[in-house]
Protein backbone atom coordinates (compact mmCIF):
# COMPACT_ATOMS: atom_id res chain seq x y z
CA UNK A 1 0.00 0.00 0.00
CA UNK A 2 1.17 3.46 -0.89
CA UNK A 3 -0.08 6.90 0.20
CA UNK A 4 0.34 9.91 -2.09
CA UNK A 5 -1.31 13.14 -3.21
CA UNK A 6 -4.20 12.70 -5.60
CA UNK A 7 -3.90 14.01 -9.15
CA UNK A 8 -6.56 15.24 -11.52
CA UNK A 9 -6.69 11.83 -13.22
CA UNK A 10 -7.85 10.33 -9.91
CA UNK A 11 -11.06 12.39 -9.78
CA UNK A 12 -13.43 9.68 -11.13
CA UNK A 13 -12.19 7.17 -8.52
CA UNK A 14 -12.43 9.81 -5.79
CA UNK A 15 -16.04 10.50 -6.79
CA UNK A 16 -16.80 6.80 -6.35
CA UNK A 17 -15.37 6.92 -2.83
CA UNK A 18 -17.43 10.02 -2.07
CA UNK A 19 -20.57 8.15 -3.17
CA UNK A 20 -19.93 5.68 -0.33
CA UNK A 21 -19.34 8.50 2.13
CA UNK A 22 -22.43 10.49 1.19
CA UNK A 23 -24.61 7.36 1.50
CA UNK A 24 -24.03 7.48 5.24
CA UNK A 25 -24.07 11.25 5.83
CA UNK A 26 -27.34 12.85 6.84
CA UNK A 27 -26.74 16.36 5.45
CA UNK A 28 -25.17 15.72 2.06
CA UNK A 29 -26.27 14.08 -1.18
CA UNK A 30 -23.98 12.74 -3.85
CA UNK A 31 -23.56 14.87 -6.99
CA UNK A 32 -20.89 13.85 -9.51
CA UNK A 33 -20.84 17.32 -11.01
CA UNK A 34 -20.34 19.08 -7.66
CA UNK A 35 -17.85 16.46 -6.46
CA UNK A 36 -15.79 16.76 -9.65
CA UNK A 37 -15.72 20.57 -9.34
CA UNK A 38 -14.74 20.43 -5.67
CA UNK A 39 -12.07 17.76 -6.06
CA UNK A 40 -10.58 19.55 -9.07
CA UNK A 41 -10.49 22.84 -7.17
CA UNK A 42 -8.62 21.23 -4.28
CA UNK A 43 -6.15 19.42 -6.55
CA UNK A 44 -5.53 22.50 -8.73
CA UNK A 45 -6.16 25.08 -5.98
CA UNK A 46 -2.68 26.49 -5.45
CA UNK A 47 -2.28 25.46 -1.83
CA UNK A 48 -5.96 25.36 -0.85
CA UNK A 49 -5.56 21.78 0.30
CA UNK A 50 -4.36 18.29 -0.43
CA UNK A 51 -6.21 15.09 -1.15
CA UNK A 52 -4.30 12.06 0.09
CA UNK A 53 -5.06 8.66 -1.36
CA UNK A 54 -4.09 5.17 -0.28
CA UNK A 55 -3.49 2.83 -3.19
CA UNK A 56 -3.25 -0.91 -3.25
CA UNK A 57 -1.67 -1.86 -6.57
CA UNK A 58 -3.27 0.75 -8.86
CA UNK A 59 -6.64 0.89 -7.04
CA UNK A 60 -7.49 3.84 -4.78
CA UNK A 61 -8.95 2.22 -1.67
CA UNK A 62 -9.16 5.25 0.66
CA UNK A 63 -8.97 9.03 0.65
CA UNK A 64 -8.89 12.02 2.96
CA UNK A 65 -8.86 15.77 2.27
CA UNK A 66 -6.89 18.37 4.17
CA UNK A 67 -8.19 21.89 3.54
CA UNK A 68 -5.93 24.72 4.75
CA UNK A 69 -6.86 28.01 6.38
CA UNK A 70 -5.06 30.47 8.65
CA UNK A 71 -6.22 30.56 12.26
CA UNK A 72 -5.98 33.84 14.17
CA UNK A 73 -6.10 31.84 17.42
CA UNK A 74 -2.93 29.96 16.44
CA UNK A 75 -1.45 32.65 14.21
CA UNK A 76 -0.66 29.95 11.68
CA UNK A 77 -1.99 27.47 9.19
CA UNK A 78 -4.50 24.86 10.38
CA UNK A 79 -6.29 22.09 8.50
CA UNK A 80 -9.85 20.96 8.19
CA UNK A 81 -10.03 17.22 7.64
CA UNK A 82 -12.83 16.22 5.28
CA UNK A 83 -14.03 13.26 3.25
CA UNK A 84 -12.26 10.48 5.13
CA UNK A 85 -13.53 7.33 3.43
CA UNK A 86 -12.34 3.76 2.90
CA UNK A 87 -13.84 1.34 0.37
CA UNK A 88 -16.15 -1.03 2.29
CA UNK A 89 -14.13 -4.20 1.61
CA UNK A 90 -11.02 -2.60 3.18
CA UNK A 91 -12.68 -1.32 6.37
CA UNK A 92 -11.80 -2.68 9.82
CA UNK A 93 -8.36 -3.79 8.58
CA UNK A 94 -6.29 -0.80 9.72
CA UNK A 95 -6.58 0.97 6.36
CA UNK A 96 -8.26 4.08 7.76
CA UNK A 97 -5.83 4.24 10.67
CA UNK A 98 -2.86 4.07 8.33
CA UNK A 99 -4.25 6.90 6.18
CA UNK A 100 -5.25 9.09 9.14
CA UNK A 101 -1.87 8.69 10.86
CA UNK A 102 -0.20 9.67 7.59
CA UNK A 103 -2.53 12.67 7.17
CA UNK A 104 -1.74 13.93 10.68
CA UNK A 105 2.00 13.76 10.03
CA UNK A 106 1.52 15.29 6.57
CA UNK A 107 -0.42 18.23 8.07
CA UNK A 108 2.41 18.83 10.54
CA UNK A 109 4.88 18.89 7.64
CA UNK A 110 2.66 21.49 5.91
CA UNK A 111 2.99 23.74 8.97
CA UNK A 112 -0.45 23.06 10.42
CA UNK A 113 -0.88 23.56 14.16
CA UNK A 114 -4.36 22.00 14.45
CA UNK A 115 -6.69 19.68 12.55
CA UNK A 116 -10.45 20.05 12.93
CA UNK A 117 -13.15 17.81 11.50
CA UNK A 118 -16.90 17.30 11.50
CA UNK A 119 -18.82 14.05 11.83
CA UNK A 120 -22.51 13.30 12.03
CA UNK A 121 -23.66 13.62 15.62
CA UNK A 122 -24.86 10.00 15.71
CA UNK A 123 -21.83 8.43 13.98
CA UNK A 124 -20.40 6.86 17.13
CA UNK A 125 -18.10 4.57 15.16
CA UNK A 126 -16.38 7.62 13.63
CA UNK A 127 -16.25 9.35 17.02
CA UNK A 128 -14.40 6.38 18.56
CA UNK A 129 -12.10 6.13 15.54
CA UNK A 130 -11.01 9.78 15.74
CA UNK A 131 -10.67 9.70 19.53
CA UNK A 132 -8.43 6.65 19.20
CA UNK A 133 -6.18 8.82 17.02
CA UNK A 134 -5.92 11.70 19.49
CA UNK A 135 -8.86 13.89 18.48
CA UNK A 136 -11.13 15.21 21.22
CA UNK A 137 -14.66 16.53 21.08
CA UNK A 138 -14.88 20.32 20.92
CA UNK A 139 -17.41 22.34 22.87
CA UNK A 140 -17.95 24.49 19.78
CA UNK A 141 -21.02 23.91 17.60
CA UNK A 142 -21.29 24.12 13.85
CA UNK A 143 -23.75 26.60 12.35
CA UNK A 144 -24.31 26.87 8.60
CA UNK A 145 -25.97 29.04 6.04
CA UNK A 146 -26.23 27.92 2.45
CA UNK A 147 -25.61 30.76 0.01
CA UNK A 148 -27.27 30.44 -3.38
CA UNK A 149 -26.95 32.50 -6.54
CSV table of N, CA and C in Angstrom, one decimal:
chain,number,residue,atom,x,y,z
A,1,UNK,N,0.8,-1.2,0.0
A,1,UNK,CA,0.0,0.0,0.0
A,1,UNK,C,0.9,1.2,0.0
A,2,UNK,N,0.4,2.2,-0.7
A,2,UNK,CA,1.2,3.5,-0.9
A,2,UNK,C,0.2,4.7,-0.7
A,3,UNK,N,0.7,5.7,0.0
A,3,UNK,CA,-0.1,6.9,0.2
A,3,UNK,C,0.6,8.0,-0.6
A,4,UNK,N,-0.2,8.8,-1.3
A,4,UNK,CA,0.3,9.9,-2.1
A,4,UNK,C,-0.8,11.0,-2.3
A,5,UNK,N,-0.3,12.1,-2.8
A,5,UNK,CA,-1.3,13.1,-3.2
A,5,UNK,C,-2.1,12.7,-4.4
A,6,UNK,N,-3.4,13.0,-4.4
A,6,UNK,CA,-4.2,12.7,-5.6
A,6,UNK,C,-3.8,13.6,-6.7
A,7,UNK,N,-4.1,13.2,-8.0
A,7,UNK,CA,-3.9,14.0,-9.1
A,7,UNK,C,-5.2,14.1,-9.8
A,8,UNK,N,-5.3,15.0,-10.8
A,8,UNK,CA,-6.6,15.2,-11.5
A,8,UNK,C,-7.1,14.0,-12.2
A,9,UNK,N,-6.2,13.1,-12.6
A,9,UNK,CA,-6.7,11.8,-13.2
A,9,UNK,C,-7.4,10.9,-12.2
A,10,UNK,N,-7.2,11.1,-10.9
A,10,UNK,CA,-7.8,10.3,-9.9
A,10,UNK,C,-9.3,10.7,-9.6
A,11,UNK,N,-9.7,11.8,-10.1
A,11,UNK,CA,-11.1,12.4,-9.8
A,11,UNK,C,-12.2,11.4,-9.9
A,12,UNK,N,-12.3,10.6,-11.0
A,12,UNK,CA,-13.4,9.7,-11.1
A,12,UNK,C,-13.4,8.6,-10.0
A,13,UNK,N,-12.3,8.1,-9.6
A,13,UNK,CA,-12.2,7.2,-8.5
A,13,UNK,C,-12.5,7.8,-7.2
A,14,UNK,N,-12.1,9.1,-7.0
A,14,UNK,CA,-12.4,9.8,-5.8
A,14,UNK,C,-13.9,10.0,-5.7
A,15,UNK,N,-14.6,10.3,-6.8
A,15,UNK,CA,-16.0,10.5,-6.8
A,15,UNK,C,-16.7,9.2,-6.4
A,16,UNK,N,-16.2,8.1,-6.8
A,16,UNK,CA,-16.8,6.8,-6.4
A,16,UNK,C,-16.7,6.6,-4.8
A,17,UNK,N,-15.5,7.0,-4.3
A,17,UNK,CA,-15.4,6.9,-2.8
A,17,UNK,C,-16.3,7.9,-2.1
A,18,UNK,N,-16.5,9.1,-2.7
A,18,UNK,CA,-17.4,10.0,-2.1
A,18,UNK,C,-18.9,9.5,-2.1
A,19,UNK,N,-19.2,8.7,-3.1
A,19,UNK,CA,-20.6,8.2,-3.2
A,19,UNK,C,-20.8,7.3,-1.9
A,20,UNK,N,-19.8,6.5,-1.5
A,20,UNK,CA,-19.9,5.7,-0.3
A,20,UNK,C,-20.1,6.6,0.9
A,21,UNK,N,-19.3,7.6,1.0
A,21,UNK,CA,-19.3,8.5,2.1
A,21,UNK,C,-20.7,9.2,2.2
A,22,UNK,N,-21.2,9.7,1.1
A,22,UNK,CA,-22.4,10.5,1.2
A,22,UNK,C,-23.6,9.6,1.4
A,23,UNK,N,-23.5,8.3,1.2
A,23,UNK,CA,-24.6,7.4,1.5
A,23,UNK,C,-24.9,7.3,3.0
A,24,UNK,N,-23.9,7.6,3.8
A,24,UNK,CA,-24.0,7.5,5.2
A,24,UNK,C,-24.2,8.8,5.9
A,25,UNK,N,-24.0,9.9,5.2
A,25,UNK,CA,-24.1,11.2,5.8
A,25,UNK,C,-25.5,11.8,5.7
A,26,UNK,N,-26.0,12.4,6.8
A,26,UNK,CA,-27.3,12.9,6.8
A,26,UNK,C,-27.5,14.2,6.1
A,27,UNK,N,-26.5,15.0,6.0
A,27,UNK,CA,-26.7,16.4,5.4
A,27,UNK,C,-26.4,16.5,4.0
A,28,UNK,N,-25.7,15.5,3.4
A,28,UNK,CA,-25.2,15.7,2.1
A,28,UNK,C,-25.7,14.6,1.1
A,29,UNK,N,-25.9,15.0,-0.1
A,29,UNK,CA,-26.3,14.1,-1.2
A,29,UNK,C,-25.2,14.1,-2.2
A,30,UNK,N,-25.0,12.9,-2.8
A,30,UNK,CA,-24.0,12.7,-3.9
A,30,UNK,C,-24.4,13.5,-5.1
A,31,UNK,N,-23.4,14.2,-5.7
A,31,UNK,CA,-23.6,14.9,-7.0
A,31,UNK,C,-22.2,14.8,-7.7
A,32,UNK,N,-22.1,14.0,-8.8
A,32,UNK,CA,-20.9,13.8,-9.5
A,32,UNK,C,-20.4,15.2,-10.0
A,33,UNK,N,-21.3,16.0,-10.5
A,33,UNK,CA,-20.8,17.3,-11.0
A,33,UNK,C,-20.2,18.2,-9.9
A,34,UNK,N,-20.9,18.3,-8.8
A,34,UNK,CA,-20.3,19.1,-7.7
A,34,UNK,C,-19.1,18.5,-7.1
A,35,UNK,N,-19.0,17.1,-7.0
A,35,UNK,CA,-17.9,16.5,-6.5
A,35,UNK,C,-16.7,16.7,-7.4
A,36,UNK,N,-16.9,16.6,-8.7
A,36,UNK,CA,-15.8,16.8,-9.6
A,36,UNK,C,-15.3,18.2,-9.6
A,37,UNK,N,-16.2,19.2,-9.5
A,37,UNK,CA,-15.7,20.6,-9.3
A,37,UNK,C,-14.9,20.8,-8.1
A,38,UNK,N,-15.4,20.2,-6.9
A,38,UNK,CA,-14.7,20.4,-5.7
A,38,UNK,C,-13.4,19.8,-5.6
A,39,UNK,N,-13.3,18.5,-6.1
A,39,UNK,CA,-12.1,17.8,-6.1
A,39,UNK,C,-11.0,18.4,-7.0
A,40,UNK,N,-11.5,18.9,-8.1
A,40,UNK,CA,-10.6,19.5,-9.1
A,40,UNK,C,-10.1,20.8,-8.5
A,41,UNK,N,-10.9,21.6,-7.8
A,41,UNK,CA,-10.5,22.8,-7.2
A,41,UNK,C,-9.4,22.6,-6.1
A,42,UNK,N,-9.6,21.5,-5.3
A,42,UNK,CA,-8.6,21.2,-4.3
A,42,UNK,C,-7.3,20.8,-4.9
A,43,UNK,N,-7.4,19.9,-5.9
A,43,UNK,CA,-6.1,19.4,-6.6
A,43,UNK,C,-5.4,20.5,-7.3
A,44,UNK,N,-6.2,21.4,-8.0
A,44,UNK,CA,-5.5,22.5,-8.7
A,44,UNK,C,-5.5,23.8,-8.0
A,45,UNK,N,-5.9,23.8,-6.7
A,45,UNK,CA,-6.2,25.1,-6.0
A,45,UNK,C,-5.0,25.9,-5.4
A,46,UNK,N,-3.8,25.7,-5.9
A,46,UNK,CA,-2.7,26.5,-5.5
A,46,UNK,C,-2.6,26.6,-3.9
A,47,UNK,N,-2.5,25.5,-3.3
A,47,UNK,CA,-2.3,25.5,-1.8
A,47,UNK,C,-3.5,25.5,-1.0
A,48,UNK,N,-4.7,25.4,-1.6
A,48,UNK,CA,-6.0,25.4,-0.8
A,48,UNK,C,-6.1,24.1,0.0
A,49,UNK,N,-5.5,23.0,-0.4
A,49,UNK,CA,-5.6,21.8,0.3
A,49,UNK,C,-4.9,20.7,-0.4
A,50,UNK,N,-4.9,19.5,0.2
A,50,UNK,CA,-4.4,18.3,-0.4
A,50,UNK,C,-5.3,17.2,-0.2
A,51,UNK,N,-5.4,16.3,-1.3
A,51,UNK,CA,-6.2,15.1,-1.1
A,51,UNK,C,-5.2,14.0,-1.1
A,52,UNK,N,-5.2,13.2,-0.1
A,52,UNK,CA,-4.3,12.1,0.1
A,52,UNK,C,-5.1,10.8,-0.2
A,53,UNK,N,-4.4,9.9,-1.0
A,53,UNK,CA,-5.1,8.7,-1.4
A,53,UNK,C,-4.2,7.5,-1.0
A,54,UNK,N,-4.8,6.4,-0.6
A,54,UNK,CA,-4.1,5.2,-0.3
A,54,UNK,C,-4.4,4.2,-1.4
A,55,UNK,N,-3.3,3.7,-2.1
A,55,UNK,CA,-3.5,2.8,-3.2
A,55,UNK,C,-3.0,1.4,-2.8
A,56,UNK,N,-3.7,0.5,-3.3
A,56,UNK,CA,-3.3,-0.9,-3.3
A,56,UNK,C,-3.2,-1.3,-4.7
A,57,UNK,N,-2.0,-1.7,-5.1
A,57,UNK,CA,-1.7,-1.9,-6.6
A,57,UNK,C,-2.0,-0.5,-7.2
A,58,UNK,N,-2.9,-0.5,-8.2
A,58,UNK,CA,-3.3,0.7,-8.9
A,58,UNK,C,-4.6,1.2,-8.4
A,59,UNK,N,-5.3,0.5,-7.5
A,59,UNK,CA,-6.6,0.9,-7.0
A,59,UNK,C,-6.6,1.8,-5.8
A,60,UNK,N,-7.3,2.9,-5.9
A,60,UNK,CA,-7.5,3.8,-4.8
A,60,UNK,C,-8.5,3.2,-3.8
A,61,UNK,N,-8.1,2.9,-2.6
A,61,UNK,CA,-9.0,2.2,-1.7
A,61,UNK,C,-9.4,3.1,-0.5
A,62,UNK,N,-8.8,4.3,-0.4
A,62,UNK,CA,-9.2,5.3,0.7
A,62,UNK,C,-8.7,6.6,0.3
A,63,UNK,N,-9.4,7.6,0.9
A,63,UNK,CA,-9.0,9.0,0.6
A,63,UNK,C,-9.3,9.9,1.9
A,64,UNK,N,-8.6,11.0,2.0
A,64,UNK,CA,-8.9,12.0,3.0
A,64,UNK,C,-8.4,13.4,2.4
A,65,UNK,N,-9.2,14.4,2.7
A,65,UNK,CA,-8.9,15.8,2.3
A,65,UNK,C,-8.4,16.6,3.5
A,66,UNK,N,-7.3,17.4,3.2
A,66,UNK,CA,-6.9,18.4,4.2
A,66,UNK,C,-7.1,19.7,3.5
A,67,UNK,N,-7.9,20.6,4.1
A,67,UNK,CA,-8.2,21.9,3.5
A,67,UNK,C,-7.5,22.9,4.5
A,68,UNK,N,-6.7,23.8,3.9
A,68,UNK,CA,-5.9,24.7,4.7
A,68,UNK,C,-6.5,26.1,4.9
A,69,UNK,N,-6.5,26.6,6.1
A,69,UNK,CA,-6.9,28.0,6.4
A,69,UNK,C,-5.9,28.6,7.4
A,70,UNK,N,-5.9,29.9,7.6
A,70,UNK,CA,-5.1,30.5,8.7
A,70,UNK,C,-5.9,30.8,9.9
A,71,UNK,N,-5.5,30.3,11.0
A,71,UNK,CA,-6.2,30.6,12.3
A,71,UNK,C,-5.6,31.8,13.0
A,72,UNK,N,-6.5,32.7,13.4
A,72,UNK,CA,-6.0,33.8,14.2
A,72,UNK,C,-5.7,33.4,15.6
A,73,UNK,N,-6.4,32.4,16.1
A,73,UNK,CA,-6.1,31.8,17.4
A,73,UNK,C,-4.7,31.2,17.5
A,74,UNK,N,-4.3,30.6,16.5
A,74,UNK,CA,-2.9,30.0,16.4
A,74,UNK,C,-1.9,30.8,15.7
A,75,UNK,N,-2.4,31.8,15.0
A,75,UNK,CA,-1.5,32.6,14.2
A,75,UNK,C,-0.7,31.9,13.2
A,76,UNK,N,-1.3,30.8,12.7
A,76,UNK,CA,-0.7,30.0,11.7
A,76,UNK,C,-1.7,29.1,10.9
A,77,UNK,N,-1.2,28.4,10.0
A,77,UNK,CA,-2.0,27.5,9.2
A,77,UNK,C,-2.6,26.3,10.0
A,78,UNK,N,-3.8,26.0,9.8
A,78,UNK,CA,-4.5,24.9,10.4
A,78,UNK,C,-5.2,24.1,9.2
A,79,UNK,N,-5.6,22.9,9.5
A,79,UNK,CA,-6.3,22.1,8.5
A,79,UNK,C,-7.7,21.7,9.0
A,80,UNK,N,-8.6,21.6,8.0
A,80,UNK,CA,-9.9,21.0,8.2
A,80,UNK,C,-9.8,19.6,7.5
A,81,UNK,N,-10.0,18.6,8.2
A,81,UNK,CA,-10.0,17.2,7.6
A,81,UNK,C,-11.4,16.9,7.1
A,82,UNK,N,-11.5,16.5,5.9
A,82,UNK,CA,-12.8,16.2,5.3
A,82,UNK,C,-12.7,14.9,4.5
A,83,UNK,N,-13.9,14.4,4.2
A,83,UNK,CA,-14.0,13.3,3.3
A,83,UNK,C,-13.1,12.1,3.5
A,84,UNK,N,-13.0,11.7,4.8
A,84,UNK,CA,-12.3,10.5,5.1
A,84,UNK,C,-13.1,9.3,4.8
A,85,UNK,N,-12.7,8.5,3.8
A,85,UNK,CA,-13.5,7.3,3.4
A,85,UNK,C,-12.6,6.2,2.9
A,86,UNK,N,-13.0,5.0,3.3
A,86,UNK,CA,-12.3,3.8,2.9
A,86,UNK,C,-13.4,2.9,2.2
A,87,UNK,N,-12.9,2.3,1.1
A,87,UNK,CA,-13.8,1.3,0.4
A,87,UNK,C,-14.3,0.3,1.4
A,88,UNK,N,-15.6,-0.1,1.3
A,88,UNK,CA,-16.1,-1.0,2.3
A,88,UNK,C,-15.3,-2.3,2.5
A,89,UNK,N,-14.8,-2.9,1.4
A,89,UNK,CA,-14.1,-4.2,1.6
A,89,UNK,C,-12.8,-4.1,2.3
A,90,UNK,N,-12.3,-2.8,2.5
A,90,UNK,CA,-11.0,-2.6,3.2
A,90,UNK,C,-11.2,-2.0,4.6
A,91,UNK,N,-12.4,-1.9,5.0
A,91,UNK,CA,-12.7,-1.3,6.4
A,91,UNK,C,-12.4,-2.3,7.5
A,92,UNK,N,-12.1,-1.8,8.6
A,92,UNK,CA,-11.8,-2.7,9.8
A,92,UNK,C,-10.6,-3.6,9.6
A,93,UNK,N,-9.6,-3.1,8.8
A,93,UNK,CA,-8.4,-3.8,8.6
A,93,UNK,C,-7.1,-2.9,8.9
A,94,UNK,N,-7.4,-1.7,9.5
A,94,UNK,CA,-6.3,-0.8,9.7
A,94,UNK,C,-6.0,0.2,8.6
A,95,UNK,N,-6.8,0.1,7.5
A,95,UNK,CA,-6.6,1.0,6.4
A,95,UNK,C,-6.8,2.4,6.7
A,96,UNK,N,-7.9,2.7,7.4
A,96,UNK,CA,-8.3,4.1,7.8
A,96,UNK,C,-7.3,4.6,8.8
A,97,UNK,N,-6.8,3.8,9.7
A,97,UNK,CA,-5.8,4.2,10.7
A,97,UNK,C,-4.5,4.6,10.0
A,98,UNK,N,-4.1,3.8,9.0
A,98,UNK,CA,-2.9,4.1,8.3
A,98,UNK,C,-3.0,5.4,7.6
A,99,UNK,N,-4.1,5.6,6.9
A,99,UNK,CA,-4.2,6.9,6.2
A,99,UNK,C,-4.4,8.1,7.1
A,100,UNK,N,-5.1,8.0,8.2
A,100,UNK,CA,-5.2,9.1,9.1
A,100,UNK,C,-3.9,9.4,9.8
A,101,UNK,N,-3.2,8.4,10.2
A,101,UNK,CA,-1.9,8.7,10.9
A,101,UNK,C,-1.0,9.4,9.9
A,102,UNK,N,-1.0,9.0,8.6
A,102,UNK,CA,-0.2,9.7,7.6
A,102,UNK,C,-0.7,11.1,7.4
A,103,UNK,N,-2.0,11.3,7.4
A,103,UNK,CA,-2.5,12.7,7.2
A,103,UNK,C,-2.1,13.6,8.3
A,104,UNK,N,-2.1,13.1,9.5
A,104,UNK,CA,-1.7,13.9,10.7
A,104,UNK,C,-0.3,14.4,10.5
A,105,UNK,N,0.6,13.4,10.2
A,105,UNK,CA,2.0,13.8,10.0
A,105,UNK,C,2.2,14.7,8.8
A,106,UNK,N,1.5,14.5,7.8
A,106,UNK,CA,1.5,15.3,6.6
A,106,UNK,C,1.1,16.7,6.9
A,107,UNK,N,0.0,16.9,7.7
A,107,UNK,CA,-0.4,18.2,8.1
A,107,UNK,C,0.6,19.0,8.9
A,108,UNK,N,1.3,18.2,9.8
A,108,UNK,CA,2.4,18.8,10.5
A,108,UNK,C,3.5,19.3,9.6
A,109,UNK,N,3.8,18.5,8.6
A,109,UNK,CA,4.9,18.9,7.6
A,109,UNK,C,4.5,20.1,6.8
A,110,UNK,N,3.2,20.3,6.7
A,110,UNK,CA,2.7,21.5,5.9
A,110,UNK,C,2.6,22.7,6.8
A,111,UNK,N,3.0,22.6,8.0
A,111,UNK,CA,3.0,23.7,9.0
A,111,UNK,C,1.7,23.9,9.7
A,112,UNK,N,0.8,23.0,9.7
A,112,UNK,CA,-0.5,23.1,10.4
A,112,UNK,C,-0.3,22.8,11.9
A,113,UNK,N,-1.0,23.7,12.7
A,113,UNK,CA,-0.9,23.6,14.2
A,113,UNK,C,-2.1,22.9,14.8
A,114,UNK,N,-3.1,22.6,14.0
A,114,UNK,CA,-4.4,22.0,14.4
A,114,UNK,C,-5.1,21.4,13.3
A,115,UNK,N,-5.8,20.3,13.5
A,115,UNK,CA,-6.7,19.7,12.5
A,115,UNK,C,-8.1,19.6,13.2
A,116,UNK,N,-9.1,20.1,12.5
A,116,UNK,CA,-10.5,20.1,12.9
A,116,UNK,C,-11.2,19.2,11.9
A,117,UNK,N,-12.3,18.6,12.4
A,117,UNK,CA,-13.1,17.8,11.5
A,117,UNK,C,-14.6,17.8,12.0
A,118,UNK,N,-15.5,17.4,11.1
A,118,UNK,CA,-16.9,17.3,11.5
A,118,UNK,C,-17.3,15.9,11.2
A,119,UNK,N,-18.2,15.3,12.1
A,119,UNK,CA,-18.8,14.0,11.8
A,119,UNK,C,-20.3,14.2,12.2
A,120,UNK,N,-21.1,13.3,11.6
A,120,UNK,CA,-22.5,13.3,12.0
A,120,UNK,C,-22.6,13.0,13.5
A,121,UNK,N,-23.5,13.7,14.2
A,121,UNK,CA,-23.7,13.6,15.6
A,121,UNK,C,-23.9,12.2,16.1
A,122,UNK,N,-24.5,11.4,15.3
A,122,UNK,CA,-24.9,10.0,15.7
A,122,UNK,C,-23.9,9.0,15.1
A,123,UNK,N,-22.8,9.4,14.6
A,123,UNK,CA,-21.8,8.4,14.0
A,123,UNK,C,-20.8,8.0,15.0
A,124,UNK,N,-21.2,7.2,16.0
A,124,UNK,CA,-20.4,6.9,17.1
A,124,UNK,C,-19.2,6.1,16.7
A,125,UNK,N,-19.3,5.3,15.7
A,125,UNK,CA,-18.1,4.6,15.2
A,125,UNK,C,-17.0,5.5,14.8
A,126,UNK,N,-17.4,6.6,14.0
A,126,UNK,CA,-16.4,7.6,13.6
A,126,UNK,C,-15.8,8.3,14.9
A,127,UNK,N,-16.7,8.7,15.8
A,127,UNK,CA,-16.2,9.4,17.0
A,127,UNK,C,-15.2,8.5,17.7
A,128,UNK,N,-15.4,7.2,17.9
A,128,UNK,CA,-14.4,6.4,18.6
A,128,UNK,C,-13.1,6.3,17.7
A,129,UNK,N,-13.3,6.2,16.4
A,129,UNK,CA,-12.1,6.1,15.5
A,129,UNK,C,-11.2,7.4,15.7
A,130,UNK,N,-11.8,8.6,15.6
A,130,UNK,CA,-11.0,9.8,15.7
A,130,UNK,C,-10.4,10.0,17.1
A,131,UNK,N,-11.2,9.6,18.2
A,131,UNK,CA,-10.7,9.7,19.5
A,131,UNK,C,-9.5,8.8,19.7
A,132,UNK,N,-9.5,7.6,19.1
A,132,UNK,CA,-8.4,6.6,19.2
A,132,UNK,C,-7.2,7.2,18.6
A,133,UNK,N,-7.3,8.2,17.7
A,133,UNK,CA,-6.2,8.8,17.0
A,133,UNK,C,-5.8,10.2,17.6
A,134,UNK,N,-6.3,10.5,18.8
A,134,UNK,CA,-5.9,11.7,19.5
A,134,UNK,C,-6.8,12.9,19.4
A,135,UNK,N,-7.9,12.8,18.6
A,135,UNK,CA,-8.9,13.9,18.5
A,135,UNK,C,-9.8,13.9,19.7
A,136,UNK,N,-10.2,15.1,20.1
A,136,UNK,CA,-11.1,15.2,21.2
A,136,UNK,C,-12.3,16.1,20.8
A,137,UNK,N,-13.4,15.8,21.4
A,137,UNK,CA,-14.7,16.5,21.1
A,137,UNK,C,-14.5,18.0,21.5
A,138,UNK,N,-14.9,18.9,20.6
A,138,UNK,CA,-14.9,20.3,20.9
A,138,UNK,C,-16.2,20.8,21.5
A,139,UNK,N,-16.2,21.8,22.3
A,139,UNK,CA,-17.4,22.3,22.9
A,139,UNK,C,-18.1,23.3,21.9
A,140,UNK,N,-17.4,23.6,20.8
A,140,UNK,CA,-18.0,24.5,19.8
A,140,UNK,C,-19.0,23.8,18.9
A,141,UNK,N,-20.0,24.5,18.5
A,141,UNK,CA,-21.0,23.9,17.6
A,141,UNK,C,-20.9,24.5,16.2
A,142,UNK,N,-21.3,23.7,15.2
A,142,UNK,CA,-21.3,24.1,13.9
A,142,UNK,C,-22.6,24.8,13.5
A,143,UNK,N,-22.6,25.9,12.9
A,143,UNK,CA,-23.8,26.6,12.4
A,143,UNK,C,-23.5,26.8,10.9
A,144,UNK,N,-24.5,26.7,10.0
A,144,UNK,CA,-24.3,26.9,8.6
A,144,UNK,C,-25.4,27.8,8.0
A,145,UNK,N,-25.0,28.4,6.9
A,145,UNK,CA,-26.0,29.0,6.0
A,145,UNK,C,-25.6,28.7,4.6
A,146,UNK,N,-26.5,28.2,3.8
A,146,UNK,CA,-26.2,27.9,2.4
A,146,UNK,C,-26.5,29.2,1.6
A,147,UNK,N,-25.5,29.6,0.8
A,147,UNK,CA,-25.6,30.8,0.0
A,147,UNK,C,-25.9,30.3,-1.4
A,148,UNK,N,-26.9,30.8,-2.0
A,148,UNK,CA,-27.3,30.4,-3.4
A,148,UNK,C,-27.1,31.7,-4.3
A,149,UNK,N,-27.1,31.4,-5.6
A,149,UNK,CA,-27.0,32.5,-6.5
A,149,UNK,C,-28.1,33.5,-6.5
